[in-house]
Short mmCIF file of C-alpha atoms in Angstrom, two decimals:
data_model
loop_
_atom_site.label_atom_id
_atom_site.label_comp_id
_atom_site.label_asym_id
_atom_site.label_seq_id
_atom_site.Cartn_x
_atom_site.Cartn_y
_atom_site.Cartn_z
CA UNK A 1 122.17 122.26 134.07
CA UNK A 2 125.34 123.01 132.13
CA UNK A 3 125.91 125.78 129.61
CA UNK A 4 127.84 125.22 126.40
CA UNK A 5 128.63 128.13 124.05
CA UNK A 6 128.78 126.87 120.49
CA UNK A 7 130.48 129.08 117.90
CA UNK A 8 129.85 128.11 114.30
CA UNK A 9 130.01 129.94 111.00
CA UNK A 10 126.28 129.60 110.44
CA UNK A 11 125.01 130.28 113.95
CA UNK A 12 127.35 132.89 115.32
CA UNK A 13 127.45 132.62 119.10
CA UNK A 14 124.61 130.91 120.90
CA UNK A 15 124.27 129.69 124.46
CA UNK A 16 122.61 126.28 124.67
CA UNK A 17 121.24 124.77 127.86
CA UNK A 18 121.47 121.00 127.98
CA UNK A 19 120.15 118.59 130.60
CA UNK A 20 123.13 117.78 132.79
CA UNK A 21 122.36 114.07 132.60
CA UNK A 22 124.42 112.74 129.75
CA UNK A 23 125.70 116.20 128.77
CA UNK A 24 129.26 115.24 129.70
CA UNK A 25 131.06 111.96 128.98
CA UNK A 26 131.25 109.44 131.84
CA UNK A 27 134.15 110.25 134.15
CA UNK A 28 135.75 106.82 133.86
CA UNK A 29 136.37 106.98 130.12
CA UNK A 30 139.78 107.43 128.59
CA UNK A 31 140.65 110.72 126.95
CA UNK A 32 140.26 109.58 123.31
CA UNK A 33 136.85 108.12 124.16
CA UNK A 34 135.81 111.35 125.83
CA UNK A 35 136.77 113.28 122.73
CA UNK A 36 134.76 111.05 120.40
CA UNK A 37 131.66 111.10 122.59
CA UNK A 38 131.84 114.86 123.08
CA UNK A 39 132.31 115.41 119.35
CA UNK A 40 129.27 113.21 118.64
CA UNK A 41 127.25 115.15 121.20
CA UNK A 42 128.36 118.49 119.73
CA UNK A 43 127.48 117.45 116.17
CA UNK A 44 124.05 116.22 117.28
CA UNK A 45 123.39 119.38 119.28
CA UNK A 46 124.37 121.75 116.47
CA UNK A 47 122.22 119.78 114.03
CA UNK A 48 119.30 120.03 116.42
CA UNK A 49 119.75 123.81 116.76
CA UNK A 50 119.81 124.21 112.99
CA UNK A 51 116.75 122.02 112.73
CA UNK A 52 114.92 123.99 115.43
CA UNK A 53 115.20 127.35 113.73
CA UNK A 54 116.01 130.75 115.14
CA UNK A 55 114.28 130.37 118.47
CA UNK A 56 113.64 127.59 120.95
CA UNK A 57 110.19 128.42 122.24
CA UNK A 58 108.32 126.57 124.94
CA UNK A 59 105.85 124.11 123.48
CA UNK A 60 102.13 124.15 124.13
CA UNK A 61 101.48 121.96 127.15
CA UNK A 62 98.15 120.53 125.96
CA UNK A 63 96.34 119.77 122.74
CA UNK A 64 93.40 122.11 122.07
CA UNK A 65 89.95 120.90 123.17
CA UNK A 66 86.70 121.07 121.21
CA UNK A 67 83.15 119.84 121.35
CA UNK A 68 82.83 116.66 119.27
CA UNK A 69 80.24 118.08 116.90
CA UNK A 70 82.45 121.01 115.85
CA UNK A 71 84.97 118.45 114.59
CA UNK A 72 82.38 116.30 112.86
CA UNK A 73 82.08 113.69 115.60
CA UNK A 74 78.82 112.55 117.15
CA UNK A 75 78.64 112.82 120.94
CA UNK A 76 75.88 110.19 120.96
CA UNK A 77 78.09 107.77 119.00
CA UNK A 78 81.03 108.47 121.31
CA UNK A 79 78.84 107.77 124.33
CA UNK A 80 77.84 104.45 122.81
CA UNK A 81 81.52 103.62 122.22
CA UNK A 82 82.39 104.46 125.83
CA UNK A 83 79.56 102.28 127.11
CA UNK A 84 80.91 99.40 125.04
CA UNK A 85 84.49 99.91 126.23
CA UNK A 86 83.32 100.11 129.82
CA UNK A 87 82.28 96.47 129.58
CA UNK A 88 85.92 95.51 128.98
CA UNK A 89 87.96 94.71 132.05
CA UNK A 90 91.02 96.86 132.61
CA UNK A 91 90.67 99.68 130.09
CA UNK A 92 92.61 102.50 131.72
CA UNK A 93 92.27 105.53 129.44
CA UNK A 94 91.01 106.76 126.09
CA UNK A 95 91.69 109.98 124.20
CA UNK A 96 90.24 110.80 120.78
CA UNK A 97 91.68 113.59 118.65
CA UNK A 98 89.93 114.87 115.50
CA UNK A 99 91.30 117.62 113.26
CA UNK A 100 93.94 118.30 115.91
CA UNK A 101 91.44 118.78 118.75
CA UNK A 102 90.69 116.48 121.67
CA UNK A 103 86.98 115.66 121.42
CA UNK A 104 86.77 113.00 124.13
CA UNK A 105 89.01 111.91 126.99
CA UNK A 106 88.44 109.61 129.89
CA UNK A 107 90.35 107.74 132.57
CA UNK A 108 89.05 104.72 134.41
CA UNK A 109 89.77 105.34 138.09
CA UNK A 110 92.16 105.04 139.83
CA UNK A 111 94.04 106.07 136.65
CA UNK A 112 94.01 109.77 135.79
CA UNK A 113 95.40 112.28 133.31
CA UNK A 114 98.68 112.66 135.18
CA UNK A 115 99.40 108.95 135.60
CA UNK A 116 102.39 107.84 133.49
CA UNK A 117 101.62 104.47 131.97
CA UNK A 118 104.01 101.69 130.98
CA UNK A 119 103.92 101.63 127.16
CA UNK A 120 105.47 98.20 126.71
CA UNK A 121 106.19 97.75 122.99
CA UNK A 122 104.60 101.06 122.04
CA UNK A 123 108.04 102.28 123.17
CA UNK A 124 109.39 100.86 119.89
CA UNK A 125 107.79 103.59 117.79
CA UNK A 126 109.56 106.23 119.88
CA UNK A 127 112.88 104.44 119.44
CA UNK A 128 112.54 104.32 115.66
CA UNK A 129 111.72 108.02 115.78
CA UNK A 130 115.07 108.59 117.51
CA UNK A 131 116.75 106.64 114.71
CA UNK A 132 114.97 108.81 112.15
CA UNK A 133 116.16 111.98 113.86
CA UNK A 134 119.71 110.64 114.02
CA UNK A 135 119.54 109.84 110.29
CA UNK A 136 118.30 113.38 109.64
CA UNK A 137 121.29 114.75 111.56
CA UNK A 138 123.72 112.66 109.56
CA UNK A 139 124.80 110.50 112.50
CA UNK A 140 123.94 107.24 110.76
CA UNK A 141 122.12 105.81 107.73
CA UNK A 142 119.48 103.09 107.47
CA UNK A 143 121.79 101.20 105.11
CA UNK A 144 124.69 101.26 107.55
CA UNK A 145 125.90 97.84 108.60
CA UNK A 146 125.18 97.20 112.26
CA UNK A 147 128.73 96.00 112.84
CA UNK A 148 130.07 99.28 111.47
CA UNK A 149 128.95 100.95 114.69
CA UNK A 150 128.82 98.08 117.18
CA UNK A 151 131.42 95.69 115.81
CA UNK A 152 133.40 95.78 119.06
CA UNK A 153 130.44 94.01 120.72
CA UNK A 154 130.25 91.29 118.07
CA UNK A 155 131.84 87.84 117.88
CA UNK A 156 135.43 87.47 116.76
CA UNK A 157 134.33 85.70 113.58
CA UNK A 158 130.85 86.99 112.65
CA UNK A 159 128.81 84.95 110.18
CA UNK A 160 128.15 86.24 106.68
CA UNK A 161 124.53 86.92 107.59
CA UNK A 162 125.48 88.91 110.68
CA UNK A 163 128.00 90.88 108.65
CA UNK A 164 125.26 91.82 106.19
CA UNK A 165 122.72 92.98 108.81
CA UNK A 166 121.82 96.65 108.39
CA UNK A 167 120.04 99.28 110.47
CA UNK A 168 117.08 98.91 108.11
CA UNK A 169 116.76 95.25 109.14
CA UNK A 170 116.54 96.26 112.80
CA UNK A 171 113.80 98.74 111.97
CA UNK A 172 111.68 96.27 109.99
CA UNK A 173 112.03 93.25 112.30
CA UNK A 174 113.88 91.33 109.58
CA UNK A 175 117.24 90.67 111.25
CA UNK A 176 117.44 87.05 110.08
CA UNK A 177 117.04 85.52 113.52
CA UNK A 178 115.05 82.33 113.97
CA UNK A 179 114.85 82.77 117.73
CA UNK A 180 114.56 86.06 119.60
CA UNK A 181 117.68 86.95 121.65
CA UNK A 182 117.54 87.52 125.41
CA UNK A 183 115.01 90.19 126.31
CA UNK A 184 115.16 90.72 130.11
CA UNK A 185 116.73 94.01 131.29
CA UNK A 186 119.52 92.14 133.08
CA UNK A 187 120.37 90.09 129.99
CA UNK A 188 119.72 92.29 126.98
CA UNK A 189 122.81 93.89 125.44
CA UNK A 190 124.46 94.47 122.09
CA UNK A 191 126.83 91.62 122.85
CA UNK A 192 124.05 89.11 123.56
CA UNK A 193 122.17 90.23 120.43
CA UNK A 194 125.19 89.88 118.17
CA UNK A 195 126.06 86.48 119.66
CA UNK A 196 122.66 85.07 118.59
CA UNK A 197 122.83 82.84 115.46
CA UNK A 198 121.50 84.50 112.27
CA UNK A 199 120.41 81.54 110.11
CA UNK A 200 118.42 83.61 107.59
CA UNK A 201 119.56 86.36 105.30
CA UNK A 202 118.64 89.71 106.91
CA UNK A 203 115.82 91.53 105.18
CA UNK A 204 114.10 88.40 103.90
CA UNK A 205 111.52 87.49 106.55
CA UNK A 206 109.60 89.08 109.42
CA UNK A 207 110.36 87.96 112.98
CA UNK A 208 109.12 90.08 115.87
CA UNK A 209 112.25 90.93 117.78
CA UNK A 210 112.31 93.26 120.79
CA UNK A 211 116.13 93.10 121.16
CA UNK A 212 116.36 94.46 117.60
CA UNK A 213 114.75 97.62 118.94
CA UNK A 214 117.20 97.65 121.83
CA UNK A 215 119.95 97.63 119.20
CA UNK A 216 118.45 100.77 117.65
CA UNK A 217 118.64 102.41 121.06
CA UNK A 218 122.24 101.25 121.47
CA UNK A 219 123.07 102.70 118.04
CA UNK A 220 121.54 106.07 118.92
CA UNK A 221 123.59 106.16 122.12
CA UNK A 222 126.74 105.10 120.26
CA UNK A 223 126.54 107.81 117.59
CA UNK A 224 125.16 110.64 119.75
CA UNK A 225 126.75 110.05 123.14
CA UNK A 226 123.30 110.29 124.73
CA UNK A 227 120.80 107.68 125.83
CA UNK A 228 117.73 107.50 123.63
CA UNK A 229 115.72 109.19 126.39
CA UNK A 230 118.24 112.05 126.61
CA UNK A 231 118.50 112.30 122.84
CA UNK A 232 114.72 112.61 122.40
CA UNK A 233 114.29 115.14 125.19
CA UNK A 234 115.10 118.33 123.19
CA UNK A 235 114.17 116.91 119.78
CA UNK A 236 110.78 115.31 120.49
CA UNK A 237 109.56 115.54 124.06
CA UNK A 238 110.24 119.23 124.75
CA UNK A 239 108.78 120.49 121.44
CA UNK A 240 105.60 118.47 122.08
CA UNK A 241 105.34 119.64 125.68
CA UNK A 242 105.96 116.12 127.03
CA UNK A 243 107.48 116.18 130.52
CA UNK A 244 108.45 113.53 133.02
CA UNK A 245 109.24 110.79 130.50
CA UNK A 246 111.00 107.80 132.04
CA UNK A 247 112.71 104.90 130.29
CA UNK A 248 114.15 101.81 131.93
CA UNK A 249 117.70 100.82 131.02
CA UNK A 250 119.77 97.66 130.85
CA UNK A 251 122.70 97.04 133.17
CA UNK A 252 124.92 99.26 130.98
CA UNK A 253 122.62 102.28 131.20
CA UNK A 254 121.24 101.96 127.66
CA UNK A 255 117.54 102.80 127.24
CA UNK A 256 115.75 99.50 126.61
CA UNK A 257 114.22 100.79 123.38
CA UNK A 258 111.73 97.98 122.83
CA UNK A 259 109.88 98.57 126.10
CA UNK A 260 110.18 100.42 129.39
CA UNK A 261 109.03 103.93 128.37
CA UNK A 262 106.40 105.58 130.58
CA UNK A 263 104.25 108.47 129.35
CA UNK A 264 100.81 109.95 129.93
CA UNK A 265 97.82 109.35 127.66
CA UNK A 266 97.95 112.82 126.13
CA UNK A 267 101.65 112.33 125.38
CA UNK A 268 100.70 109.29 123.31
CA UNK A 269 98.04 111.32 121.51
CA UNK A 270 100.52 114.12 120.76
CA UNK A 271 102.96 111.61 119.31
CA UNK A 272 100.25 110.24 117.04
CA UNK A 273 99.20 113.74 116.01
CA UNK A 274 102.80 114.56 115.11
CA UNK A 275 102.89 111.58 112.75
CA UNK A 276 99.44 112.40 111.39
CA UNK A 277 100.80 115.85 110.50
CA UNK A 278 103.74 114.35 108.63
CA UNK A 279 106.26 115.19 111.36
CA UNK A 280 105.29 118.85 111.61
CA UNK A 281 104.44 120.46 114.95
CA UNK A 282 103.35 124.05 115.52
CA UNK A 283 104.63 125.06 112.10
CA UNK A 284 108.03 123.37 112.34
CA UNK A 285 109.19 120.16 110.72
CA UNK A 286 110.30 118.14 113.73
CA UNK A 287 110.69 114.81 111.89
CA UNK A 288 111.57 114.57 108.21
CA UNK A 289 108.36 114.08 106.21
CA UNK A 290 109.92 111.38 104.03
CA UNK A 291 110.94 109.47 107.14
CA UNK A 292 107.37 109.64 108.47
CA UNK A 293 105.97 108.31 105.19
CA UNK A 294 108.50 105.49 105.04
CA UNK A 295 108.27 104.55 108.71
CA UNK A 296 104.49 104.24 108.61
CA UNK A 297 104.16 102.47 105.26
CA UNK A 298 104.52 98.75 104.56
CA UNK A 299 108.20 97.85 104.47
CA UNK A 300 107.89 94.17 105.38
CA UNK A 301 105.11 91.65 104.83
CA UNK A 302 103.89 89.92 107.98
CA UNK A 303 100.87 87.95 106.75
CA UNK A 304 98.02 87.93 104.25
CA UNK A 305 94.79 87.86 106.27
CA UNK A 306 92.86 91.02 105.31
CA UNK A 307 90.84 90.86 108.54
CA UNK A 308 93.81 90.64 110.91
CA UNK A 309 95.33 93.91 112.11
CA UNK A 310 98.62 92.13 112.77
CA UNK A 311 98.98 91.02 109.14
CA UNK A 312 98.67 94.30 107.23
CA UNK A 313 102.40 94.95 106.95
CA UNK A 314 105.12 96.45 109.12
CA UNK A 315 107.08 99.68 108.73
CA UNK A 316 109.83 101.10 110.91
CA UNK A 317 108.43 99.93 114.27
CA UNK A 318 104.88 100.83 113.23
CA UNK A 319 102.14 98.36 112.31
CA UNK A 320 99.89 98.89 109.34
CA UNK A 321 96.19 98.40 110.17
CA UNK A 322 92.90 97.93 108.44
CA UNK A 323 90.97 101.04 107.41
CA UNK A 324 94.09 102.72 106.02
CA UNK A 325 95.44 103.32 109.52
CA UNK A 326 98.77 102.67 111.21
CA UNK A 327 99.68 102.28 114.85
CA UNK A 328 102.26 101.77 117.53
CA UNK A 329 101.14 99.26 120.12
CA UNK A 330 102.25 97.55 123.29
CA UNK A 331 101.33 94.52 125.36
CA UNK A 332 98.01 94.54 127.22
CA UNK A 333 96.47 97.11 124.90
CA UNK A 334 98.63 100.23 124.71
CA UNK A 335 97.66 101.89 121.43
CA UNK A 336 98.60 104.96 119.43
CA UNK A 337 96.33 104.65 116.39
CA UNK A 338 96.61 107.13 113.53
CA UNK A 339 93.77 107.32 110.99
CA UNK A 340 94.78 109.58 108.09
CA UNK A 341 91.49 109.05 106.23
CA UNK A 342 89.55 110.32 109.25
CA UNK A 343 92.21 112.89 110.30
CA UNK A 344 92.05 111.34 113.75
CA UNK A 345 94.21 109.85 116.49
CA UNK A 346 93.12 107.39 119.16
CA UNK A 347 95.25 106.86 122.28
CA UNK A 348 94.46 103.98 124.62
CA UNK A 349 96.10 102.51 127.71
CA UNK A 350 94.83 99.33 129.25
CA UNK A 351 95.59 95.98 130.83
CA UNK A 352 93.56 93.72 128.55
CA UNK A 353 94.50 90.22 127.43
CA UNK A 354 92.69 90.40 124.07
CA UNK A 355 94.34 93.23 122.15
CA UNK A 356 92.80 92.19 118.84
CA UNK A 357 89.35 92.20 120.38
CA UNK A 358 89.87 95.67 121.85
CA UNK A 359 91.11 97.04 118.53
CA UNK A 360 88.13 95.55 116.70
CA UNK A 361 85.80 97.20 119.22
CA UNK A 362 87.45 100.55 118.54
CA UNK A 363 86.90 100.13 114.80
CA UNK A 364 83.29 99.06 115.23
CA UNK A 365 82.26 101.77 117.67
CA UNK A 366 84.40 104.78 116.77
CA UNK A 367 84.64 104.77 112.98
CA UNK A 368 80.87 105.41 112.57
CA UNK A 369 81.21 108.44 114.87
CA UNK A 370 83.38 110.35 112.37
CA UNK A 371 81.69 112.57 109.77
CA UNK A 372 83.21 114.68 107.02
CA UNK A 373 81.58 117.97 108.06
CA UNK A 374 80.80 119.60 111.41
CA UNK A 375 77.57 118.43 112.99
CA UNK A 376 74.74 120.34 114.57
CA UNK A 377 75.39 120.99 118.25
CA UNK A 378 73.89 118.35 120.53
CA UNK A 379 74.16 119.78 124.04
CA UNK A 380 72.14 116.98 125.64
CA UNK A 381 74.28 114.17 124.18
CA UNK A 382 77.48 116.07 124.94
CA UNK A 383 76.45 116.56 128.57
CA UNK A 384 75.67 112.83 128.94
CA UNK A 385 79.03 111.97 127.34
CA UNK A 386 80.97 114.29 129.64
CA UNK A 387 79.17 113.00 132.71
CA UNK A 388 79.91 109.40 131.70
CA UNK A 389 83.57 110.14 131.05
CA UNK A 390 83.93 111.63 134.52
CA UNK A 391 82.46 108.57 136.25
CA UNK A 392 84.56 105.77 134.80
CA UNK A 393 86.08 103.14 137.09
CA UNK A 394 88.23 100.12 136.26
CA UNK A 395 86.11 96.98 136.20
CA UNK A 396 87.53 94.54 138.70
CA UNK A 397 87.62 90.81 137.93
CA UNK A 398 84.65 88.95 139.37
CA UNK A 399 85.18 86.22 141.96
CA UNK A 400 85.37 85.48 145.67
CA UNK A 401 87.00 88.09 147.88
CA UNK A 402 88.97 85.46 149.79
CA UNK A 403 90.81 82.29 148.83
CA UNK A 404 89.09 78.95 149.60
CA UNK A 405 92.39 77.88 151.16
CA UNK A 406 92.02 80.61 153.81
CA UNK A 407 88.98 78.92 155.32
CA UNK A 408 90.32 75.38 155.01
#
């Protein structure tokens, strides 16, 4: 850990402790580069201090717990939902939050509460949050041209469409690409992204594009001097009491952005609760409320089927859903579902192949469990629910225990 004393007109003298990783510029950089990176780090750090208020208190480690009925949720209905989910192969965890309280939580063994889970594309929602924080600190704007910050990685003669691509287009999956650029950790880079042809005008059509999220991560690192993981540590993870976050990087040490983040189930639930509360956490505005509204509202059309949760519109790395909800999601059924109308958050980790089917099951079984007012205590149903949640085990695929080739 390194100590930096920042003296400013507004703050007076304050000692700030910063994670040593990324807190100093890489040793191999030339002096002018060191100066620019350190200045970017200093600006970001001062902005964070101003944003954090007069004291930097330790965050609450866990969300508060409650009986379901106190929060207007039926234990009997939750038990029915769990029984249904238990018929699905490879559900790993479920946490349900109502009115800010965890009312049900379960892990299918061998998974448990302390197991960090690969979030896959749910990582994207965390990356866009980093962009939002950087915008709030004045480090970049959503209308900035991408080449303004990463032009040195672009082609010598960029096309007109590439020249017109903005940060906003990265956020809304509307970069103008016809084909997705290279996605593997050993291939993905700003240079490979900017070398990809851009046949369509950016901002005009939706094309799911994981490297576009990587570019957001690269932008955050460019303007702050920190990886996206390092940048989020004091601004998001520490205030929410999230510890042990890990994020894979590309060969240049840039957080992958579009995937590769590992967190626990409750960390996912906290993130959803933060967005449900309009970016406010424990009385402090951690993310600008206008950013939260914009990021989770429909910014880009992605279809017209009213029954398809992947065609309800796309925000800034958040999907709009049926039932007035929005979500971050990742491959194989990683979900952070926020339901403003029910004042609820649902966090799920899994290894399923049918994400749409799993999401439909959640709607069908959990929405009827929510009631507007507290319910009469139901000790018997609650006891059965708790006992069931403690006895969950991952359902293994059925089949022979040995290969027919082994006996041939």
